[in-house]
mmCIF file with all atom_site columns, C-alpha atoms in Angstrom:
data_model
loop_
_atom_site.group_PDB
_atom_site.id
_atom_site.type_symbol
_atom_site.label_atom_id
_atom_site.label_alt_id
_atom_site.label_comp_id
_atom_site.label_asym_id
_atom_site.label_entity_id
_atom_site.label_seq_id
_atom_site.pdbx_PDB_ins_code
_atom_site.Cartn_x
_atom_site.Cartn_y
_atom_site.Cartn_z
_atom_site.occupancy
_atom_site.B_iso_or_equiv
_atom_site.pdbx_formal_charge
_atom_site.auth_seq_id
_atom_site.auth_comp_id
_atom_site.auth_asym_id
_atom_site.auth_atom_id
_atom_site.pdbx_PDB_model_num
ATOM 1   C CA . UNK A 1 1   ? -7.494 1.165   -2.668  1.00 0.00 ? 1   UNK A CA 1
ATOM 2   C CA . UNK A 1 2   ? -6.759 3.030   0.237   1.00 0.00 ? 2   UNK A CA 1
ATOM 3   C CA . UNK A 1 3   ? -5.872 6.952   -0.110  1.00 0.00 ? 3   UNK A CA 1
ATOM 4   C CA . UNK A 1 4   ? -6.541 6.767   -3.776  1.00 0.00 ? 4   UNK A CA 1
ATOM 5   C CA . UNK A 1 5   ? -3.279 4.665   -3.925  1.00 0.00 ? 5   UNK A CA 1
ATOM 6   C CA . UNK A 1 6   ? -3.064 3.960   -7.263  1.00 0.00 ? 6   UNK A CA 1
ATOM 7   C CA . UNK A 1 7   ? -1.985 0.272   -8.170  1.00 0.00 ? 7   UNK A CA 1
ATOM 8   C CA . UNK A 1 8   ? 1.426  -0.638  -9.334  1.00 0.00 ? 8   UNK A CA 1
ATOM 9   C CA . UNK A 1 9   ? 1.999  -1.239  -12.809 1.00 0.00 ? 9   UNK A CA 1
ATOM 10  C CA . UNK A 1 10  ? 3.504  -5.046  -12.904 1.00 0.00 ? 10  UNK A CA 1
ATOM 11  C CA . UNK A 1 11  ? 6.725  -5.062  -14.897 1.00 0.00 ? 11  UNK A CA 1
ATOM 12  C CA . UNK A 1 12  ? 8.816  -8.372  -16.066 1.00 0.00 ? 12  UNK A CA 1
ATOM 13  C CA . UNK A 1 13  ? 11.894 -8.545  -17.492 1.00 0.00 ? 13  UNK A CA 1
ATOM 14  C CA . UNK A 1 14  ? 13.744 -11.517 -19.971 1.00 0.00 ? 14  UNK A CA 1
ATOM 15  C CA . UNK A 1 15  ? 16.576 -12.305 -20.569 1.00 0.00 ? 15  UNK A CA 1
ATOM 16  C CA . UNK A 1 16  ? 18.308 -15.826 -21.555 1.00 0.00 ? 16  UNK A CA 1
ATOM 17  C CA . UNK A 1 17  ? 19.611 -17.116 -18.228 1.00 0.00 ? 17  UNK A CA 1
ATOM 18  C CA . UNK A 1 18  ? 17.673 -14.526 -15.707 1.00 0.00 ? 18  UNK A CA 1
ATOM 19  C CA . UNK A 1 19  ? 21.392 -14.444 -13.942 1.00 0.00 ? 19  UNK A CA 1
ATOM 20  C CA . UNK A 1 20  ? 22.136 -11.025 -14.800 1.00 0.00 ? 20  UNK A CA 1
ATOM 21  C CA . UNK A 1 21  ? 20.600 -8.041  -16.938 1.00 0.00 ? 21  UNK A CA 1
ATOM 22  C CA . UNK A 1 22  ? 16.631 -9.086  -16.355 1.00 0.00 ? 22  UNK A CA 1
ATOM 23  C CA . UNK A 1 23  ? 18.135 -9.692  -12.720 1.00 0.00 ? 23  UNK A CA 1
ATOM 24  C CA . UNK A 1 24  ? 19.216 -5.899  -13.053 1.00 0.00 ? 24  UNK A CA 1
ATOM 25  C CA . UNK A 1 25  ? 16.752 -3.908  -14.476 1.00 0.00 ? 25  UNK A CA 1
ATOM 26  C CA . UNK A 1 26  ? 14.246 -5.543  -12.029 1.00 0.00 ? 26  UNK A CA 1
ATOM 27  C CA . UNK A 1 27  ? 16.059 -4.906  -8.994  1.00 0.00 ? 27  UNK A CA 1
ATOM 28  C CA . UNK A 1 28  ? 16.650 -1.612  -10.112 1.00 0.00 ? 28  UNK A CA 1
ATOM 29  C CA . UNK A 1 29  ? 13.345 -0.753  -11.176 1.00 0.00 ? 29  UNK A CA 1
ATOM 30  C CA . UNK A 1 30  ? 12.176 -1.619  -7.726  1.00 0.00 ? 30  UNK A CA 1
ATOM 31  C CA . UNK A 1 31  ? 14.498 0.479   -6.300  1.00 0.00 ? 31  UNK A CA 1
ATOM 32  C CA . UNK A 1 32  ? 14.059 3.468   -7.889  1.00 0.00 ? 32  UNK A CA 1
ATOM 33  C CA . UNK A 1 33  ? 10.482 3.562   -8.766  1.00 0.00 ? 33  UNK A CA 1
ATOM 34  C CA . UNK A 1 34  ? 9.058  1.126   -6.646  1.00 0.00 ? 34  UNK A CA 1
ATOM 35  C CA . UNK A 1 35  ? 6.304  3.491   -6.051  1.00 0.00 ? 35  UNK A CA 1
ATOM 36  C CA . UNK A 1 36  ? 5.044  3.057   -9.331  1.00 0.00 ? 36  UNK A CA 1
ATOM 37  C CA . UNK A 1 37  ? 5.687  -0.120  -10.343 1.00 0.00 ? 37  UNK A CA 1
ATOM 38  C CA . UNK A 1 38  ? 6.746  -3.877  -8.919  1.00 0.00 ? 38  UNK A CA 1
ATOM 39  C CA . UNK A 1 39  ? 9.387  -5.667  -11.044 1.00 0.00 ? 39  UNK A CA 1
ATOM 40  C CA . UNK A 1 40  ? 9.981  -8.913  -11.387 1.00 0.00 ? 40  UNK A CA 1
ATOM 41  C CA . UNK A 1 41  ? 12.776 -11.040 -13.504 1.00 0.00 ? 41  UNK A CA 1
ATOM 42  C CA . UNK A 1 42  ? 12.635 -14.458 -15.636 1.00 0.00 ? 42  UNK A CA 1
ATOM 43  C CA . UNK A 1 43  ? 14.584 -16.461 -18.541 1.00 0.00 ? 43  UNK A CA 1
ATOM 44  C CA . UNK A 1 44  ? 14.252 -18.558 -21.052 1.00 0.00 ? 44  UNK A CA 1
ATOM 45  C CA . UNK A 1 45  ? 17.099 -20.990 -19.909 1.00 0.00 ? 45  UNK A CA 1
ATOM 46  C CA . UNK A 1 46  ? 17.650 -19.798 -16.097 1.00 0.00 ? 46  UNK A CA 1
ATOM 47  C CA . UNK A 1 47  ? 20.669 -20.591 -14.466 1.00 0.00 ? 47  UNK A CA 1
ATOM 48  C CA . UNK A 1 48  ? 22.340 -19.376 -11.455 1.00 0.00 ? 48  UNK A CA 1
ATOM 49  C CA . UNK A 1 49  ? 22.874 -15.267 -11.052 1.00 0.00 ? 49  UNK A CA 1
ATOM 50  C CA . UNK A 1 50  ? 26.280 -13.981 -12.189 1.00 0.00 ? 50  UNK A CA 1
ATOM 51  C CA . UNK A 1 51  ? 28.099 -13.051 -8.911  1.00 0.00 ? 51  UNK A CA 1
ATOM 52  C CA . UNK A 1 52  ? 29.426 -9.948  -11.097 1.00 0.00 ? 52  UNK A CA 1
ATOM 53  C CA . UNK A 1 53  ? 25.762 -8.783  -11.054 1.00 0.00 ? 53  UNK A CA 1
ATOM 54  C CA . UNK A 1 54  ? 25.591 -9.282  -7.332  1.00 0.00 ? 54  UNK A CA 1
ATOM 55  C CA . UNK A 1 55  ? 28.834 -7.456  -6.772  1.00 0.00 ? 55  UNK A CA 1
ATOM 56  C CA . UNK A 1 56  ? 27.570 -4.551  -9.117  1.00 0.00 ? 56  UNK A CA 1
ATOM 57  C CA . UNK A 1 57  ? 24.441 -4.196  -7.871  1.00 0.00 ? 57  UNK A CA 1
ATOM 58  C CA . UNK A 1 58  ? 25.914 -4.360  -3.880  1.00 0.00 ? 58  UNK A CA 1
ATOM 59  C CA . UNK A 1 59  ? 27.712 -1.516  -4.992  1.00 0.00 ? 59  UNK A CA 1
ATOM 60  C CA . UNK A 1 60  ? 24.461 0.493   -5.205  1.00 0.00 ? 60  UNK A CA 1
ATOM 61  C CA . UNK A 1 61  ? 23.293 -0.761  -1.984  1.00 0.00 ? 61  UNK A CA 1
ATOM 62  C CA . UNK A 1 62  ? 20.922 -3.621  -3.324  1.00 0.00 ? 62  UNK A CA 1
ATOM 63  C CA . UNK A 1 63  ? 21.340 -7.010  -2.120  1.00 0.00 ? 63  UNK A CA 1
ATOM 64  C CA . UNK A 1 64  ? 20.174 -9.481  -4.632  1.00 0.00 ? 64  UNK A CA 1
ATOM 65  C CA . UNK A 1 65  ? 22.403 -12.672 -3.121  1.00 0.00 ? 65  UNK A CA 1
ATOM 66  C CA . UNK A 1 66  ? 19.219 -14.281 -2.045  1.00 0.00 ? 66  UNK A CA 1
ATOM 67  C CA . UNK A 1 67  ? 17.462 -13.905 -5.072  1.00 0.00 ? 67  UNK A CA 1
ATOM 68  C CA . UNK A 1 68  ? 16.846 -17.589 -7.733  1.00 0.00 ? 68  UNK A CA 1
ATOM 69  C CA . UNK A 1 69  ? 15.921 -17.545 -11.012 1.00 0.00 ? 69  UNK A CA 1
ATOM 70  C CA . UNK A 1 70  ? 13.232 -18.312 -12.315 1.00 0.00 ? 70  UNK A CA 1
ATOM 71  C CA . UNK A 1 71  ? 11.301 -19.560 -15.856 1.00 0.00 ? 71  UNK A CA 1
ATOM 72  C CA . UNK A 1 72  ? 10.044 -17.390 -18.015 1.00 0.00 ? 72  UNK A CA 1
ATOM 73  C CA . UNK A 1 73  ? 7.670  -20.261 -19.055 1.00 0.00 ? 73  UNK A CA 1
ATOM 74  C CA . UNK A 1 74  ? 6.451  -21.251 -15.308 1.00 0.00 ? 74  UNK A CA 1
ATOM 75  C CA . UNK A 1 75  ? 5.937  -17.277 -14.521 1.00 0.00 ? 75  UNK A CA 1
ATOM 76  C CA . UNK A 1 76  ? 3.852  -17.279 -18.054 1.00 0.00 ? 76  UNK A CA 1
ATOM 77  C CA . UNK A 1 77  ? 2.220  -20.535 -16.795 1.00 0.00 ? 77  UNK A CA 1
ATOM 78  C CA . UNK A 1 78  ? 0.911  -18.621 -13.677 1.00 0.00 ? 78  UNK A CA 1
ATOM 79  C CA . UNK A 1 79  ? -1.256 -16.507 -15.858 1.00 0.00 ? 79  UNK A CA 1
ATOM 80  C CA . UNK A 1 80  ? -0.517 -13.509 -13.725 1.00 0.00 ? 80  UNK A CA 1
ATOM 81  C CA . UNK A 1 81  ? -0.922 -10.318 -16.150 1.00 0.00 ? 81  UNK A CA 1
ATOM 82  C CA . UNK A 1 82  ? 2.173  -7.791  -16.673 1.00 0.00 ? 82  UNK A CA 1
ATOM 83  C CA . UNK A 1 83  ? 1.341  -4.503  -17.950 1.00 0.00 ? 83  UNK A CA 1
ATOM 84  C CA . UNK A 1 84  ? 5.027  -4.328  -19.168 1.00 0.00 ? 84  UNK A CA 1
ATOM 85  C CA . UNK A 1 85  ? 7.031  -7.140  -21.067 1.00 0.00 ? 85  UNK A CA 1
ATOM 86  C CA . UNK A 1 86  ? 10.836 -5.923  -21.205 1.00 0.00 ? 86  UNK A CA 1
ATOM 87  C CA . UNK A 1 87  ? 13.346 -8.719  -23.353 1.00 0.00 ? 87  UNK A CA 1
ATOM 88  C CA . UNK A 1 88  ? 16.795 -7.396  -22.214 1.00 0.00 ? 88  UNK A CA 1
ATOM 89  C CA . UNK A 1 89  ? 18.851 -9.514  -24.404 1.00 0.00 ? 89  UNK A CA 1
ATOM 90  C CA . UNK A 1 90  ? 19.416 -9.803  -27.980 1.00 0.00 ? 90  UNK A CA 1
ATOM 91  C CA . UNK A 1 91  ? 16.699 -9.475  -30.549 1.00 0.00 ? 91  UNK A CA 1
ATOM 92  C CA . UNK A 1 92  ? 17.266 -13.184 -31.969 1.00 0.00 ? 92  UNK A CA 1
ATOM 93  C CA . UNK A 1 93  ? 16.964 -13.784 -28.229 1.00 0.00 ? 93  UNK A CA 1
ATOM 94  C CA . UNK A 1 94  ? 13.628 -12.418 -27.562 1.00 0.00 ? 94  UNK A CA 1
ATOM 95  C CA . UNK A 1 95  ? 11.717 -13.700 -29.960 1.00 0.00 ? 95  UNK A CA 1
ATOM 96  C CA . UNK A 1 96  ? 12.133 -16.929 -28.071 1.00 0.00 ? 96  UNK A CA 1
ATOM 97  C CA . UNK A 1 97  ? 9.581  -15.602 -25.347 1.00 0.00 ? 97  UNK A CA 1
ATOM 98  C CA . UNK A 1 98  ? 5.918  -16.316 -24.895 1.00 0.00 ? 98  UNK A CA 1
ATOM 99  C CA . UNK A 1 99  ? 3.281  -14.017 -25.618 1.00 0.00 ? 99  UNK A CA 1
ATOM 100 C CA . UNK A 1 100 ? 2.083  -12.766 -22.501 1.00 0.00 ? 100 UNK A CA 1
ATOM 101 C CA . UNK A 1 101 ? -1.811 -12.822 -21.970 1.00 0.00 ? 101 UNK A CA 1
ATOM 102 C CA . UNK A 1 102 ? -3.069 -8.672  -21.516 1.00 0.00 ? 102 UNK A CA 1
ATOM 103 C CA . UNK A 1 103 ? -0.387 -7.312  -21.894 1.00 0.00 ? 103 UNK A CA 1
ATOM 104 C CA . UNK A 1 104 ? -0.288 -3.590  -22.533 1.00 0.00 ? 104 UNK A CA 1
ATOM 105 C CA . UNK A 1 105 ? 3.505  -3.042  -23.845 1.00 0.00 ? 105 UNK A CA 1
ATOM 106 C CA . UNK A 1 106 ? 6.100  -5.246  -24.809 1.00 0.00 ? 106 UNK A CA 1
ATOM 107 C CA . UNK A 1 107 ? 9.434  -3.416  -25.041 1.00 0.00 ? 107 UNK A CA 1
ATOM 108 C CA . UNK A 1 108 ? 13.034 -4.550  -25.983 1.00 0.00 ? 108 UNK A CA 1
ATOM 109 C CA . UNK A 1 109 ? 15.803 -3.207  -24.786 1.00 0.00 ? 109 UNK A CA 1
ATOM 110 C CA . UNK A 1 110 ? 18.977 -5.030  -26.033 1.00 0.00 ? 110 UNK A CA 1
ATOM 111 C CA . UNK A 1 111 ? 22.800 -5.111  -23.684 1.00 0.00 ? 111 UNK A CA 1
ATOM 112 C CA . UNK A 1 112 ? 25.476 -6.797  -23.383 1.00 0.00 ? 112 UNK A CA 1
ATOM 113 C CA . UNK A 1 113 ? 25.555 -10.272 -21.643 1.00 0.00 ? 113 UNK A CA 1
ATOM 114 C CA . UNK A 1 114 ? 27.926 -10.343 -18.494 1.00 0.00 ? 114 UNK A CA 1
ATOM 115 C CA . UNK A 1 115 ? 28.053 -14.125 -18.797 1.00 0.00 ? 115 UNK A CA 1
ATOM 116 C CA . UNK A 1 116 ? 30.226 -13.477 -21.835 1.00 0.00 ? 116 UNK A CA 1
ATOM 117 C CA . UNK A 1 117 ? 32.677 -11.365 -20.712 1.00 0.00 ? 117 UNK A CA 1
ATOM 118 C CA . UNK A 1 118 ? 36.686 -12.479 -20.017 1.00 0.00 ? 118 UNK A CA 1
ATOM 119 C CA . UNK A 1 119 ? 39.288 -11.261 -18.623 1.00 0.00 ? 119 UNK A CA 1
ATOM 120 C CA . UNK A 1 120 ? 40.755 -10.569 -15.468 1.00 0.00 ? 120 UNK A CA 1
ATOM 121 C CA . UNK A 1 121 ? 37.837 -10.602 -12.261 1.00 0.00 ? 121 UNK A CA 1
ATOM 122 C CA . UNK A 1 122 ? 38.376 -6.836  -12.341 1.00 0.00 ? 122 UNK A CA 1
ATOM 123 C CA . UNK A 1 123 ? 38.011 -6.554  -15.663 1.00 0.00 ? 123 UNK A CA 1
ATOM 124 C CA . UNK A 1 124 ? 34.864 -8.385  -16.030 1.00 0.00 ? 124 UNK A CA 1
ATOM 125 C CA . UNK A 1 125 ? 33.184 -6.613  -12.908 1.00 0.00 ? 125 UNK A CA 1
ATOM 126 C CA . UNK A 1 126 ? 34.088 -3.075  -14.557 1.00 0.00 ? 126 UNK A CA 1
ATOM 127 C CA . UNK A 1 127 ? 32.113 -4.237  -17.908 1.00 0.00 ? 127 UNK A CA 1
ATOM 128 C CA . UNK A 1 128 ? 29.205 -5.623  -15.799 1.00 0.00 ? 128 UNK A CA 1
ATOM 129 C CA . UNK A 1 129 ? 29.283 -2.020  -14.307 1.00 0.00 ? 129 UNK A CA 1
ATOM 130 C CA . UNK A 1 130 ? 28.907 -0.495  -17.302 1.00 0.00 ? 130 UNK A CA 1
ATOM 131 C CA . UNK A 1 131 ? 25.792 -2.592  -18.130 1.00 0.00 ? 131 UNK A CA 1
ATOM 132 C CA . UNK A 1 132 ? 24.619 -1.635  -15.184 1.00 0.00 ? 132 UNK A CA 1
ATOM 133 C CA . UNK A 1 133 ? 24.642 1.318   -15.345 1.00 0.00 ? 133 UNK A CA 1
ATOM 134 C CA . UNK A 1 134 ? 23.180 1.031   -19.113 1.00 0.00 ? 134 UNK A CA 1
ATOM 135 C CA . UNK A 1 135 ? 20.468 -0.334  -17.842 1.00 0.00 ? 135 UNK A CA 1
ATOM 136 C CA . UNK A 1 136 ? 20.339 2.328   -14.736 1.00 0.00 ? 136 UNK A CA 1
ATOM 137 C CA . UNK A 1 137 ? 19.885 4.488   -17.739 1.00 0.00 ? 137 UNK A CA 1
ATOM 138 C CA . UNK A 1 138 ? 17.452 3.216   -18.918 1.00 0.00 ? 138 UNK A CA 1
ATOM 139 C CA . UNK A 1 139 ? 15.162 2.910   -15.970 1.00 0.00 ? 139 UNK A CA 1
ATOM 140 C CA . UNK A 1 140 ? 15.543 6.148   -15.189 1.00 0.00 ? 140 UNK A CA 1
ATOM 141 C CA . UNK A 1 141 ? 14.194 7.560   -18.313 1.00 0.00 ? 141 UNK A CA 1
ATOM 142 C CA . UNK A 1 142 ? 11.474 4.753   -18.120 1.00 0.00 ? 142 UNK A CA 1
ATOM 143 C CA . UNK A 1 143 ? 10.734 6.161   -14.874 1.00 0.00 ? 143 UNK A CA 1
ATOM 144 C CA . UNK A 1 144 ? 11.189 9.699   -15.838 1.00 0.00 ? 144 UNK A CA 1
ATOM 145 C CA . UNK A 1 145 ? 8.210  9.017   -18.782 1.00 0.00 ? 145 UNK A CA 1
ATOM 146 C CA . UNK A 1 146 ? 6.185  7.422   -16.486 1.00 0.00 ? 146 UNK A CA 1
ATOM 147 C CA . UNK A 1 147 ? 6.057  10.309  -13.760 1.00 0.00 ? 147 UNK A CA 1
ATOM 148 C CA . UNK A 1 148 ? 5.584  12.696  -16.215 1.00 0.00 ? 148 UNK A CA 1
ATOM 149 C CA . UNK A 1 149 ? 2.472  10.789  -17.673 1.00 0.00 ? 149 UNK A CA 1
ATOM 150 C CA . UNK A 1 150 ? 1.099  10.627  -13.678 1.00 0.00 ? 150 UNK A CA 1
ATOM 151 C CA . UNK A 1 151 ? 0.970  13.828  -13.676 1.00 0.00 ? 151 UNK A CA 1
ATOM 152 C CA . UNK A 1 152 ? -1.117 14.912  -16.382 1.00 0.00 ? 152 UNK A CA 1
#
C-alpha cells in the first residue's frame, strides 16, 4: 500500500428491496467515513429506489439518482469478502440473508421501511427524513467507534 494507507474495511448493507435504508446507510457511510471504509448496498427482493430516499439524501448533498439495485444473492455469488454484514430491516427480515463467506461482523440494525409509509408526499418525505437521519445516527457512532479503535 502506498504511504502505509491502510485498506478500507468493505461494508454491505441489506435490506428487503435495496430501494431505501441499505441504499442509505451505504451512501452515507461513504460519505462520511469513506476514508475508512467503502460501502456498498443489496436486497433480498430489489426493486427500484424510493424517490423519497433520493429526495432525502439530495438534501444532504448526495446524489444517489443513478444508483440500481442490486441482489443480495448475485453480490454473495461474487464471493467478494465484507468485513461488515449490516441487515437494516426487520429481524424476521434478516434472517432471510446468506451467510457471507469471512466475514468478521454481522450487525443488525433494525428502521422503519419508507416503502410503507402514507400520507400526503410531504408527509411521507418528512418520515423518510427521520430514518435518515436514524440511520445518520447510526453511522456516525459506527464511525465514531471505528476512529477511536485506529487510534490505539
Amino acid at each position: 500500500m502506498e504511504g502505509g494507507q491502510v485498506p478500507k474495511q468493505k461494508v454491505l448493507f441489506i435490506c428487503v428491496h435495496n430501494s431505501a435504508r441499505s441504499q442509505m446507510a451505504a451512501a452515507l457511510l461513504n460519505q462520511t467515513c469513506g476514508e475508512f471504509f467503502e460501502a456498498r448496498s443489496a436486497g433480498l427482493e430489489p426493486g427500484t429506489i424510493n424517490p423519497l430516499v433520493v429526495e432525502a439524501l439530495h438534501e444532504l448533498g448526495i446524489d444517489i439518482s443513478k444508483k440500481t439495485t442490486q441482489r443480495v444473492f448475485d453480490v454473495w455469488k461474487s464471493g467478494q469478502i465484507f468485513q461488515f454484514v449490516v441487515t437494516v430491516c426487520s429481524e424476521a427480515e434478516a434472517e432471510g440473508c446468506p451467510i457471507f463467506p469471512g466475514i468478521t461482523s454481522r450487525l443488525h440494525w433494525s428502521f422503519d421501511d419508507p416503502s410503507k409509509f402514507t400520507g400526503t408526499h410531504e408527509e411521507r418525505l418528512e418520515r423518510t427524513r427521520r430514518v435518515r437521519d436514524e440511520i445518520r445516527a447510526k453511522i456516525d457512532s459506527f464511525c465514531e467507534g471505528h476512529r477511536g479503535a485506529s487510534k490505539e
